[in-house]
Amino acid sequence: MIAALVAIGAPVLAAFTAIGRLTRFAITALTRMLQPPWYPAQLAQQMLVIGWLSLPVVGLTAIFTGSALAQQIFIGGSRFNAASTVPAVTVIGVVRELGPVLGGLMVAGRVASAMAAELGTMRVTEQIDALVTLRTDPFRWLVGPRILAAVLVMPFLVLVSNALGVMGGWLLATQRLGFNSAQYLATTQRYLEVDDVMSSLVKAGVFGFFIALMGCYHGYHSGGGAAGVGRATTNAVVSSFILILLSNLIITVIVFGS
Amino acid sequence: MTPRIELSGVSKRFGSRQVLDGLSVSVMPGESLVIIGGSGTGKSVSLKCILGLIPIDAGSIKVDGQEVAGLKGAALDAHRTRFGMLFQGGALFDSLPVWRNISFALPGRAADRRAAAIDNLARVGLGAEVADLRPAELSGGMQKRVALARAIAVRPPIIFFDEPTTGLDPITAAVINKLIRTLVTDLKITALAITHDMASVRLIADRVAMLHAGKIIWHGPLASLDGCENPYVRQFIHGSTEGPIQMPGVRQ
Ligand SMILES: Nc1ncnc2c1ncn2[C@@H]1O[C@H](COP(=O)(O)OP(=O)(O)OP(=O)(O)O)[C@@H](O)[C@H]1O
Ligand SMILES: [Mg+2]
């Protein structure tokens, strides 16, 4: 009986400890970001690394998925004589869900892992300790610029992702499914709502926050040499994926559920 | 006179391993203390404890008479500004070129900081041509010297040297030993060094302390090192396999 309780209790306790540690890390990062010194050069560099260098993956993902989506809607819609819904459903699906979620996941795969590996290496080679002895707060120098850069840049990436996703659908529909280009674009425009775009930008900011937070958190607390850094990288990617999907569900239910 | 640094009864364990076990040692202002001791006895850990990088389990650490164990936030930051630290592995920032590493904590315009970095490079026997290289492009010994230049660049009143001459050729090692000696005698810096290199001990130490099993088991002025009767110290300075310090798995 006791053994069973212990068996259940230990992982539950561990989970709460981990959540507490993560929350404290996030609060520390956010409060330190509000106080100087700030490091604008670090911020600019992170914006470049996260934003510019993620454009190819995010763009390709969006085009491929937007096209595939249009094809599936066409097949499904044809059964109900509703093949003409392709432009409307594509734009809603891309802007509300696929653009932000797939963009977020791709950026998470690229960026959360890279951040965890970089900070983890800095931890195990004592570079983070060295920062501290050189009067520099790792939260302001490393963590803050990464989180802020991700939150600022993700909405732009998601805008690109939305636009290219819709374009992918349009390309496939006009090239393969025989849609008229002008009509397709006009329908797309009619069904493109400001609220949908806003919600996708909010999602993007939230995803950016989680991506950088998980990358930094796991890297910062990494230990145990190269294997430890490897674990930190995996954990950063997996946990940011889960947080993206979970927060996406919550935002979707709040915004569109009522 | 209050000691610059005073550790009493400092203990630290990692898991089941008691690394520091009632460590007591002090360093007077303007003095150079060298800690010797076997690999894995907690020498690096004790430096990190003083800097507040590793929390201690028990005991007290005083700097200029002020208790520093358990400091947090701004007080901890202020405490750390008194120290320069040469890490055993160098700990250079590999995303930054050499000159930015060295001038990292220096204020001012980039051109002045670069000039200051090149000055400090010269002190560790390196030329201006390495200033724009990345740490990964340097040899191990060069990295160590750049790390040393970074530790001394802000002219802190207390400097910790964790194995300053490992990985250096004998001539470069002599340059570094001389530099540390100059910092202590001319600039009145308080130095706490760790080394396995007995030649280096003789060149930089005012006093020597030996760490074994988490405690200081012997300490005294440099001059008394050779006449020391302590069997642990004798075995260590003669680098002998025979004596009270046994290496696991090594048979006599
Ligand atoms: N962060 C840590 N977590 C767990 N154990 C640690 C940590 N840091 C050090 N140790 C352990 O503490 C012991 C002392 O380590 P330390 O680095 O102080 O040795 P050292 O005396 O400097 O040895 P060397 O001369 O080889 O550098 C080692 O057994 C090491 O495994
Ligand atoms: Mg060491």
Coordinates of C-alpha atoms and ligand atoms in Angstrom, one line a residue:
Chain A
M1 CA 0.0 0.0 0.0
I2 CA 2.7 2.4 1.1
A3 CA 4.9 1.3 -1.7
A4 CA 2.1 1.9 -4.2
L5 CA 1.6 5.4 -2.8
V6 CA 5.3 6.1 -3.0
A7 CA 5.3 4.8 -6.6
I8 CA 2.6 7.2 -7.5
G9 CA 3.7 10.1 -5.3
A10 CA 7.3 10.2 -6.5
P11 CA 6.7 11.1 -10.1
V12 CA 3.9 13.5 -9.1
L13 CA 6.2 15.3 -6.7
A14 CA 8.9 15.3 -9.4
A15 CA 6.4 16.8 -11.9
F16 CA 5.4 19.6 -9.4
T17 CA 9.0 20.3 -8.6
A18 CA 9.8 20.6 -12.3
I19 CA 6.8 22.9 -12.9
G20 CA 7.8 25.1 -9.9
R21 CA 11.4 25.3 -11.2
L22 CA 10.3 26.2 -14.7
T23 CA 7.8 28.8 -13.4
R24 CA 10.5 30.4 -11.2
F25 CA 12.9 30.4 -14.2
A26 CA 10.3 32.1 -16.4
I27 CA 9.5 34.7 -13.7
T28 CA 13.2 35.5 -13.2
A29 CA 13.7 35.8 -16.9
L30 CA 10.7 38.2 -17.3
T31 CA 11.5 40.4 -14.3
R32 CA 15.2 40.7 -15.2
M33 CA 14.2 41.6 -18.8
L34 CA 12.4 44.7 -17.5
Q35 CA 15.5 46.1 -15.7
P36 CA 18.7 47.3 -17.4
P37 CA 21.4 46.6 -18.5
W38 CA 19.9 45.6 -21.8
Y39 CA 22.0 44.1 -24.6
P40 CA 20.5 45.3 -28.0
A41 CA 23.2 43.7 -30.0
Q42 CA 22.4 40.3 -28.5
L43 CA 18.7 40.9 -29.2
A44 CA 19.4 41.8 -32.9
Q45 CA 21.6 38.8 -33.4
Q46 CA 18.9 36.4 -31.9
M47 CA 16.2 38.1 -34.1
L48 CA 18.4 37.3 -37.1
V49 CA 19.1 33.8 -36.1
I50 CA 15.5 33.0 -35.2
G51 CA 13.6 35.0 -37.8
W52 CA 15.7 35.2 -40.9
L53 CA 17.2 31.8 -40.8
S54 CA 13.9 30.1 -40.1
L55 CA 12.2 31.6 -43.2
P56 CA 13.1 28.7 -45.6
V57 CA 11.8 25.9 -43.4
V58 CA 8.7 27.8 -42.3
G59 CA 8.0 28.8 -45.9
L60 CA 8.5 25.4 -47.4
T61 CA 6.3 23.8 -44.7
A62 CA 3.5 26.2 -45.4
I63 CA 3.5 25.8 -49.1
F64 CA 3.5 22.0 -49.0
T65 CA 0.8 21.9 -46.3
G66 CA -1.4 24.5 -47.9
S67 CA -1.3 22.6 -51.2
A68 CA -2.0 19.3 -49.5
L69 CA -4.9 20.9 -47.6
A70 CA -6.5 22.3 -50.8
Q71 CA -6.2 18.9 -52.4
Q72 CA -7.9 17.1 -49.5
I73 CA -10.7 19.7 -49.2
F74 CA -11.3 19.3 -52.9
I75 CA -11.6 15.5 -52.6
G76 CA -13.7 15.6 -49.5
G77 CA -15.9 18.5 -50.8
S78 CA -16.5 16.8 -54.1
R79 CA -18.5 14.1 -52.3
F80 CA -21.0 16.7 -51.1
N81 CA -20.9 18.8 -54.3
A82 CA -19.0 21.4 -52.3
A83 CA -15.7 21.5 -54.1
S84 CA -16.1 25.2 -54.4
T85 CA -15.4 25.6 -50.7
V86 CA -11.7 25.0 -51.3
P87 CA -10.5 28.6 -51.2
A88 CA -12.7 29.5 -48.1
V89 CA -11.8 26.4 -46.1
T90 CA -8.1 26.6 -47.0
V91 CA -7.7 30.2 -45.9
I92 CA -9.6 29.5 -42.6
G93 CA -7.6 26.3 -41.9
V94 CA -4.3 27.8 -42.7
V95 CA -4.7 31.1 -40.9
R96 CA -6.4 29.8 -37.8
E97 CA -4.5 26.5 -37.3
L98 CA -1.9 25.2 -39.7
G99 CA 0.0 28.4 -40.3
P100 CA 0.8 29.2 -36.7
V101 CA 1.0 25.6 -35.4
L102 CA 3.2 24.2 -38.2
G103 CA 5.3 27.4 -38.2
G104 CA 5.6 27.1 -34.5
L105 CA 6.6 23.4 -34.6
M106 CA 9.2 24.0 -37.3
V107 CA 10.8 26.9 -35.5
A108 CA 10.7 24.9 -32.3
G109 CA 12.6 22.1 -34.0
R110 CA 15.2 24.5 -35.3
V111 CA 15.5 27.0 -32.5
A112 CA 14.6 25.4 -29.1
S113 CA 17.2 22.6 -29.9
A114 CA 19.9 25.1 -30.9
M115 CA 19.3 27.2 -27.8
A116 CA 19.4 24.2 -25.5
A117 CA 22.6 23.0 -27.1
E118 CA 24.3 26.4 -27.0
L119 CA 23.3 27.2 -23.4
G120 CA 23.9 23.6 -22.3
T121 CA 27.4 23.7 -23.8
M122 CA 28.0 27.0 -22.0
R123 CA 26.9 25.5 -18.8
V124 CA 29.0 22.4 -18.9
T125 CA 32.1 24.3 -20.1
E126 CA 31.6 26.8 -17.2
Q127 CA 31.0 29.7 -19.6
I128 CA 27.8 30.6 -17.6
D129 CA 29.9 30.6 -14.4
A130 CA 32.4 32.8 -16.2
L131 CA 29.7 35.3 -17.2
V132 CA 28.7 35.6 -13.6
T133 CA 32.2 36.3 -12.5
L134 CA 32.5 39.0 -15.2
R135 CA 29.6 40.9 -13.7
T136 CA 27.1 39.8 -16.3
D137 CA 23.8 38.3 -15.5
P138 CA 23.1 35.2 -17.7
F139 CA 19.4 36.0 -17.6
R140 CA 19.9 39.4 -19.1
W141 CA 22.7 38.5 -21.5
L142 CA 21.5 35.0 -22.7
V143 CA 17.9 34.3 -21.7
G144 CA 16.2 37.7 -22.0
P145 CA 17.3 38.5 -25.6
R146 CA 16.3 35.0 -26.8
I147 CA 12.9 35.1 -25.3
L148 CA 12.2 38.7 -26.5
A149 CA 13.6 37.9 -30.0
A150 CA 11.4 34.8 -30.3
V151 CA 8.2 36.7 -29.2
L152 CA 8.9 39.6 -31.6
V153 CA 9.9 37.5 -34.6
M154 CA 7.4 34.6 -34.4
P155 CA 4.4 36.8 -35.5
F156 CA 6.3 37.8 -38.7
L157 CA 7.2 34.2 -39.4
V158 CA 3.6 33.2 -38.9
L159 CA 2.4 35.9 -41.3
V160 CA 4.8 34.5 -43.9
S161 CA 3.6 31.0 -43.1
N162 CA -0.1 32.0 -43.5
A163 CA 0.6 33.8 -46.8
L164 CA 2.6 31.0 -48.3
G165 CA 0.1 28.4 -47.0
V166 CA -2.7 30.2 -48.8
M167 CA -0.5 30.6 -51.8
G168 CA 0.3 26.9 -51.8
G169 CA -3.5 26.1 -51.9
W170 CA -4.0 28.6 -54.7
L171 CA -1.2 27.2 -56.7
L172 CA -2.5 23.7 -56.5
A173 CA -6.1 24.7 -57.0
T174 CA -5.4 26.8 -60.1
Q175 CA -2.8 24.5 -61.6
R176 CA -4.3 21.1 -61.0
L177 CA -7.9 21.4 -59.9
G178 CA -9.0 23.9 -62.6
F179 CA -10.0 26.8 -60.3
N180 CA -10.1 30.3 -61.8
S181 CA -7.3 32.3 -60.3
A182 CA -9.2 35.6 -59.9
Q183 CA -12.2 34.0 -58.4
Y184 CA -10.1 31.9 -56.0
L185 CA -8.3 35.0 -54.8
A186 CA -11.6 36.9 -54.4
T187 CA -13.1 34.1 -52.3
T188 CA -10.0 33.9 -50.2
Q189 CA -10.2 37.6 -49.5
R190 CA -13.9 37.4 -48.6
Y191 CA -13.2 34.7 -46.0
L192 CA -10.0 36.1 -44.6
E193 CA -11.1 37.7 -41.3
V194 CA -9.1 40.2 -39.3
D195 CA -9.9 38.3 -36.1
D196 CA -8.4 35.1 -37.6
V197 CA -5.2 36.9 -38.4
M198 CA -5.1 38.5 -35.0
S199 CA -5.6 35.2 -33.3
S200 CA -2.8 33.6 -35.3
L201 CA -0.4 36.4 -34.3
V202 CA -1.3 36.0 -30.7
K203 CA -0.6 32.3 -31.0
A204 CA 2.7 33.1 -32.7
G205 CA 3.8 35.3 -29.8
V206 CA 2.8 32.7 -27.3
F207 CA 4.6 29.9 -29.2
G208 CA 7.7 32.1 -29.5
F209 CA 7.7 32.5 -25.8
F210 CA 7.5 28.8 -25.1
I211 CA 10.1 27.9 -27.7
A212 CA 12.7 30.2 -26.3
L213 CA 11.7 29.5 -22.7
M214 CA 12.1 25.7 -23.1
G215 CA 15.3 26.1 -25.1
C216 CA 16.9 28.3 -22.5
Y217 CA 15.5 26.5 -19.5
H218 CA 16.8 23.1 -20.5
G219 CA 20.1 24.4 -21.7
Y220 CA 20.6 26.5 -18.6
H221 CA 20.0 23.5 -16.3
S222 CA 21.9 21.1 -18.4
G223 CA 24.5 18.9 -16.7
G224 CA 26.6 15.8 -17.2
G225 CA 28.8 16.6 -20.2
A226 CA 27.9 15.9 -23.8
A227 CA 25.2 13.4 -22.9
G228 CA 23.6 15.9 -20.6
V229 CA 23.6 18.5 -23.4
G230 CA 22.0 15.9 -25.7
R231 CA 19.3 15.2 -23.2
A232 CA 18.7 19.0 -22.7
T233 CA 18.3 19.4 -26.5
T234 CA 15.8 16.5 -26.8
N235 CA 13.8 17.8 -23.8
A236 CA 13.7 21.3 -25.1
V237 CA 12.2 20.1 -28.4
V238 CA 9.7 17.7 -26.9
S239 CA 8.5 20.1 -24.2
S240 CA 8.2 23.0 -26.6
F241 CA 6.2 20.9 -29.0
I242 CA 3.8 19.9 -26.2
L243 CA 3.4 23.4 -25.0
I244 CA 2.8 24.7 -28.5
L245 CA 0.0 22.1 -29.1
L246 CA -1.5 22.6 -25.7
S247 CA -1.5 26.4 -25.8
N248 CA -2.9 26.3 -29.3
L249 CA -5.8 24.2 -28.1
I250 CA -6.5 26.5 -25.2
I251 CA -6.3 29.7 -27.4
T252 CA -8.5 28.1 -30.1
V253 CA -11.1 27.0 -27.5
I254 CA -11.1 30.5 -25.9
V255 CA -11.2 32.5 -29.2
F256 CA -13.4 30.3 -31.4
G257 CA -15.1 28.0 -29.0
S258 CA -17.8 30.4 -27.8
Chain B
M1 CA 44.7 42.1 10.5
T2 CA 41.4 40.6 9.1
P3 CA 42.1 38.0 6.5
R4 CA 41.1 38.8 3.0
I5 CA 39.4 35.4 2.7
E6 CA 38.6 33.2 5.6
L7 CA 36.9 29.8 5.3
S8 CA 36.0 27.9 8.4
G9 CA 34.4 24.5 8.6
V10 CA 33.2 24.6 5.0
S11 CA 31.4 21.4 4.0
K12 CA 29.9 20.4 0.6
R13 CA 28.6 17.1 -0.6
F14 CA 27.5 16.0 -4.0
G15 CA 25.1 13.1 -3.7
S16 CA 26.8 10.6 -1.5
R17 CA 30.2 12.1 -2.0
Q18 CA 31.5 14.4 0.8
V19 CA 33.9 16.6 -1.2
L20 CA 34.6 19.3 1.3
D21 CA 34.5 18.2 4.9
G22 CA 35.2 21.0 7.4
L23 CA 37.6 23.0 5.2
S24 CA 39.3 25.9 7.0
V25 CA 41.8 28.1 5.4
S26 CA 42.6 31.8 5.2
V27 CA 44.4 34.2 2.9
M28 CA 45.8 37.5 4.1
P29 CA 45.6 40.7 2.0
G30 CA 48.4 40.9 -0.5
E31 CA 49.4 37.3 0.0
S32 CA 49.6 34.5 -2.5
L33 CA 48.4 31.2 -1.3
V34 CA 48.8 28.0 -3.3
I35 CA 46.6 25.0 -2.7
I36 CA 48.0 21.7 -3.7
G37 CA 46.3 18.3 -3.5
G38 CA 45.3 15.3 -5.5
S39 CA 43.0 15.3 -8.4
G40 CA 39.4 15.3 -7.4
T41 CA 40.0 16.5 -3.8
G42 CA 37.7 19.5 -4.2
K43 CA 40.2 22.3 -5.0
S44 CA 38.1 23.8 -7.9
V45 CA 34.9 23.3 -5.9
S46 CA 36.3 25.3 -3.0
L47 CA 37.0 28.3 -5.3
K48 CA 33.5 28.1 -6.7
C49 CA 32.1 28.0 -3.2
I50 CA 33.9 31.2 -2.4
L51 CA 32.5 32.9 -5.5
G52 CA 29.0 31.7 -4.6
L53 CA 28.7 29.6 -7.8
I54 CA 28.2 26.5 -5.7
P55 CA 26.1 26.7 -2.4
I56 CA 27.8 25.2 0.7
D57 CA 26.1 22.8 3.1
A58 CA 27.8 24.1 6.3
G59 CA 30.5 26.4 7.6
S60 CA 31.3 30.1 6.9
I61 CA 33.1 32.0 4.2
K62 CA 34.2 35.5 5.1
V63 CA 35.7 38.1 2.7
D64 CA 37.2 41.1 4.4
G65 CA 35.4 40.0 7.6
Q66 CA 32.0 39.9 5.9
E67 CA 30.0 36.7 5.7
V68 CA 29.3 35.8 2.1
A69 CA 27.9 32.3 2.2
G70 CA 24.2 32.5 1.3
L71 CA 24.4 36.0 -0.3
K72 CA 21.8 36.6 -3.0
G73 CA 20.9 39.1 -5.6
A74 CA 22.6 42.5 -5.6
A75 CA 24.7 41.7 -2.5
L76 CA 26.1 38.6 -4.3
D77 CA 26.8 40.6 -7.4
A78 CA 28.7 43.2 -5.4
H79 CA 30.7 40.4 -3.6
R80 CA 31.7 38.9 -6.9
T81 CA 33.1 42.2 -8.3
R82 CA 36.1 41.8 -6.0
F83 CA 37.2 38.7 -7.8
G84 CA 38.9 37.7 -11.0
M85 CA 38.7 34.0 -11.8
L86 CA 40.8 31.8 -14.2
F87 CA 38.7 28.7 -14.7
Q88 CA 40.5 25.4 -15.0
G89 CA 39.1 24.8 -18.5
G90 CA 39.4 28.4 -19.6
A91 CA 35.6 28.9 -20.0
L92 CA 36.1 31.3 -22.9
F93 CA 32.9 32.5 -24.6
D94 CA 33.2 30.6 -27.9
S95 CA 30.8 32.9 -29.7
L96 CA 33.0 35.9 -29.2
P97 CA 36.5 36.7 -30.6
V98 CA 39.5 36.8 -28.3
W99 CA 39.5 40.6 -27.8
R100 CA 35.8 40.7 -26.9
N101 CA 36.4 37.9 -24.4
I102 CA 39.2 39.8 -22.7
S103 CA 37.4 43.1 -22.6
F104 CA 34.1 41.6 -21.8
A105 CA 33.7 43.3 -18.4
L106 CA 35.5 46.5 -19.4
P107 CA 33.5 49.7 -19.8
G108 CA 34.1 52.2 -22.7
R109 CA 34.1 52.4 -26.4
A110 CA 35.0 49.4 -28.6
A111 CA 38.3 50.9 -29.8
D112 CA 39.5 51.5 -26.3
R113 CA 38.4 48.1 -25.1
R114 CA 40.2 46.4 -28.0
A115 CA 43.4 48.3 -27.2
A116 CA 43.1 47.2 -23.5
A117 CA 42.5 43.6 -24.7
I118 CA 45.7 43.7 -26.8
D119 CA 47.6 45.1 -23.8
N120 CA 46.5 42.2 -21.7
L121 CA 47.3 39.8 -24.4
A122 CA 50.9 41.0 -24.3
R123 CA 51.1 40.4 -20.6
V124 CA 50.3 36.7 -21.1
G125 CA 52.8 36.5 -24.0
L126 CA 50.4 36.6 -26.9
G127 CA 50.5 39.0 -29.9
A128 CA 47.8 41.2 -31.3
E129 CA 47.4 38.8 -34.2
V130 CA 45.2 36.5 -32.1
A131 CA 42.8 39.3 -31.1
D132 CA 40.3 38.6 -33.8
L133 CA 40.4 34.8 -33.7
R134 CA 37.7 32.7 -32.1
P135 CA 38.6 30.6 -29.0
A136 CA 38.1 27.4 -31.1
E137 CA 40.9 28.5 -33.4
L138 CA 43.5 28.6 -30.5
S139 CA 45.6 25.9 -29.0
G140 CA 44.7 24.7 -25.5
G141 CA 47.6 26.6 -24.0
M142 CA 46.7 29.8 -25.9
Q143 CA 43.1 29.5 -24.7
K144 CA 44.4 29.2 -21.1
R145 CA 46.4 32.4 -21.5
V146 CA 43.5 34.3 -23.1
A147 CA 41.4 33.2 -20.1
L148 CA 44.1 34.5 -17.8
A149 CA 44.2 37.8 -19.7
R150 CA 40.4 38.0 -19.2
A151 CA 40.7 37.3 -15.5
I152 CA 43.2 40.1 -14.9
A153 CA 41.8 42.6 -17.3
V154 CA 39.4 44.3 -14.8
R155 CA 42.3 44.5 -12.2
P156 CA 40.3 42.9 -9.5
P157 CA 41.8 43.0 -5.9
I158 CA 41.5 39.2 -5.5
I159 CA 42.3 36.7 -8.3
F160 CA 41.8 33.0 -8.3
F161 CA 44.0 30.9 -10.6
D162 CA 42.8 27.4 -11.2
E163 CA 45.8 25.6 -12.6
P164 CA 47.3 28.5 -14.5
T165 CA 50.2 26.6 -16.1
T166 CA 48.7 23.2 -17.1
G167 CA 49.1 22.6 -20.8
L168 CA 51.8 25.2 -21.2
D169 CA 55.4 24.6 -22.3
P170 CA 58.1 25.3 -19.6
I171 CA 59.0 28.7 -21.0
T172 CA 55.5 30.0 -21.3
A173 CA 54.7 28.6 -17.9
A174 CA 57.6 30.6 -16.5
V175 CA 56.2 33.8 -18.1
I176 CA 52.8 33.1 -16.5
N177 CA 54.4 32.3 -13.1
K178 CA 56.3 35.6 -13.3
L179 CA 53.2 37.5 -14.2
I180 CA 51.3 36.1 -11.2
R181 CA 54.2 37.0 -9.0
T182 CA 54.3 40.6 -10.4
L183 CA 50.6 41.0 -9.8
V184 CA 51.0 40.0 -6.2
T185 CA 54.2 42.0 -5.4
D186 CA 53.7 45.1 -7.6
L187 CA 49.9 45.4 -7.8
K188 CA 49.2 44.1 -4.2
I189 CA 46.7 41.6 -5.5
T190 CA 45.6 38.8 -3.3
A191 CA 46.1 35.5 -5.1
L192 CA 44.7 32.1 -4.5
A193 CA 46.1 29.6 -6.9
I194 CA 45.6 25.9 -7.5
T195 CA 48.4 23.9 -9.2
H196 CA 49.9 20.5 -9.5
D197 CA 53.1 22.0 -10.9
M198 CA 55.7 22.1 -8.1
A199 CA 57.9 24.5 -10.1
S200 CA 55.0 26.9 -10.3
V201 CA 54.3 26.5 -6.5
R202 CA 57.9 27.6 -5.7
L203 CA 57.6 30.6 -8.0
I204 CA 54.2 32.0 -7.0
A205 CA 53.5 31.0 -3.4
D206 CA 54.0 32.9 -0.2
R207 CA 52.2 30.2 1.6
V208 CA 51.2 26.6 0.6
A209 CA 48.3 24.6 1.9
M210 CA 47.6 21.0 1.1
L211 CA 44.0 19.7 0.6
H212 CA 43.3 16.1 1.3
A213 CA 40.0 14.3 2.0
G214 CA 38.1 17.6 2.2
K215 CA 40.3 19.3 4.7
I216 CA 43.5 21.3 4.8
I217 CA 46.0 18.8 6.3
W218 CA 49.0 21.0 6.2
H219 CA 49.8 24.6 5.6
G220 CA 52.9 26.8 6.0
P221 CA 55.2 29.3 4.3
L222 CA 56.8 28.3 1.1
A223 CA 60.2 28.0 2.8
S224 CA 59.0 25.3 5.1
L225 CA 57.6 23.1 2.3
D226 CA 60.8 21.2 1.7
G227 CA 61.6 20.5 5.3
C228 CA 58.0 19.5 6.0
E229 CA 57.6 16.2 7.9
N230 CA 54.0 15.6 6.9
P231 CA 54.0 12.3 5.0
Y232 CA 51.1 13.3 2.7
V233 CA 52.9 16.5 1.7
R234 CA 56.2 14.7 1.2
Q235 CA 54.6 12.1 -1.0
F236 CA 52.9 14.8 -3.0
I237 CA 55.9 17.0 -3.6
H238 CA 58.1 14.1 -4.5
G239 CA 55.4 12.6 -6.8
S240 CA 55.9 9.2 -5.2
T241 CA 53.6 6.2 -5.4
E242 CA 54.7 5.1 -2.0
G243 CA 53.1 6.8 1.0
P244 CA 49.8 7.4 2.7
I245 CA 47.9 8.6 -0.4
Q246 CA 46.8 5.5 -2.3
M247 CA 45.4 5.6 -5.8
P248 CA 42.5 3.1 -6.2
G249 CA 43.6 0.2 -8.4
V250 CA 47.3 1.0 -8.2
R251 CA 49.4 -1.7 -6.6
Q252 CA 52.8 -1.0 -5.0
Ligands
LIG1 N1 28.7 20.3 -10.1 C1 29.1 19.1 -9.6 N2 28.2 18.1 -9.4 C2 28.6 16.9 -8.8 N3 29.8 16.6 -8.4 C3 30.8 17.6 -8.6 C4 30.5 18.8 -9.2 N4 31.6 19.6 -9.2 C5 32.6 18.8 -8.7 N5 32.1 17.6 -8.3 C6 32.9 16.5 -7.7 O1 33.6 17.0 -6.7 C7 34.9 16.4 -6.6 C8 36.0 17.5 -6.6 O2 36.0 18.2 -7.8 P1 37.0 19.3 -8.1 O3 36.7 19.8 -9.5 O4 37.0 20.3 -7.1 O5 38.4 18.6 -8.1 P2 39.8 19.2 -8.1 O6 40.4 19.1 -6.8 O7 39.8 20.6 -8.7 O8 40.6 18.2 -9.1 P3 41.6 18.5 -10.3 O9 42.9 18.6 -9.7 O10 41.5 17.2 -11.1 O11 41.1 19.7 -11.1 C9 35.0 15.5 -7.8 O12 34.8 14.2 -7.3 C10 33.8 15.9 -8.7 O13 33.3 14.7 -9.2
MG2 MG 40.2 21.4 -10.5

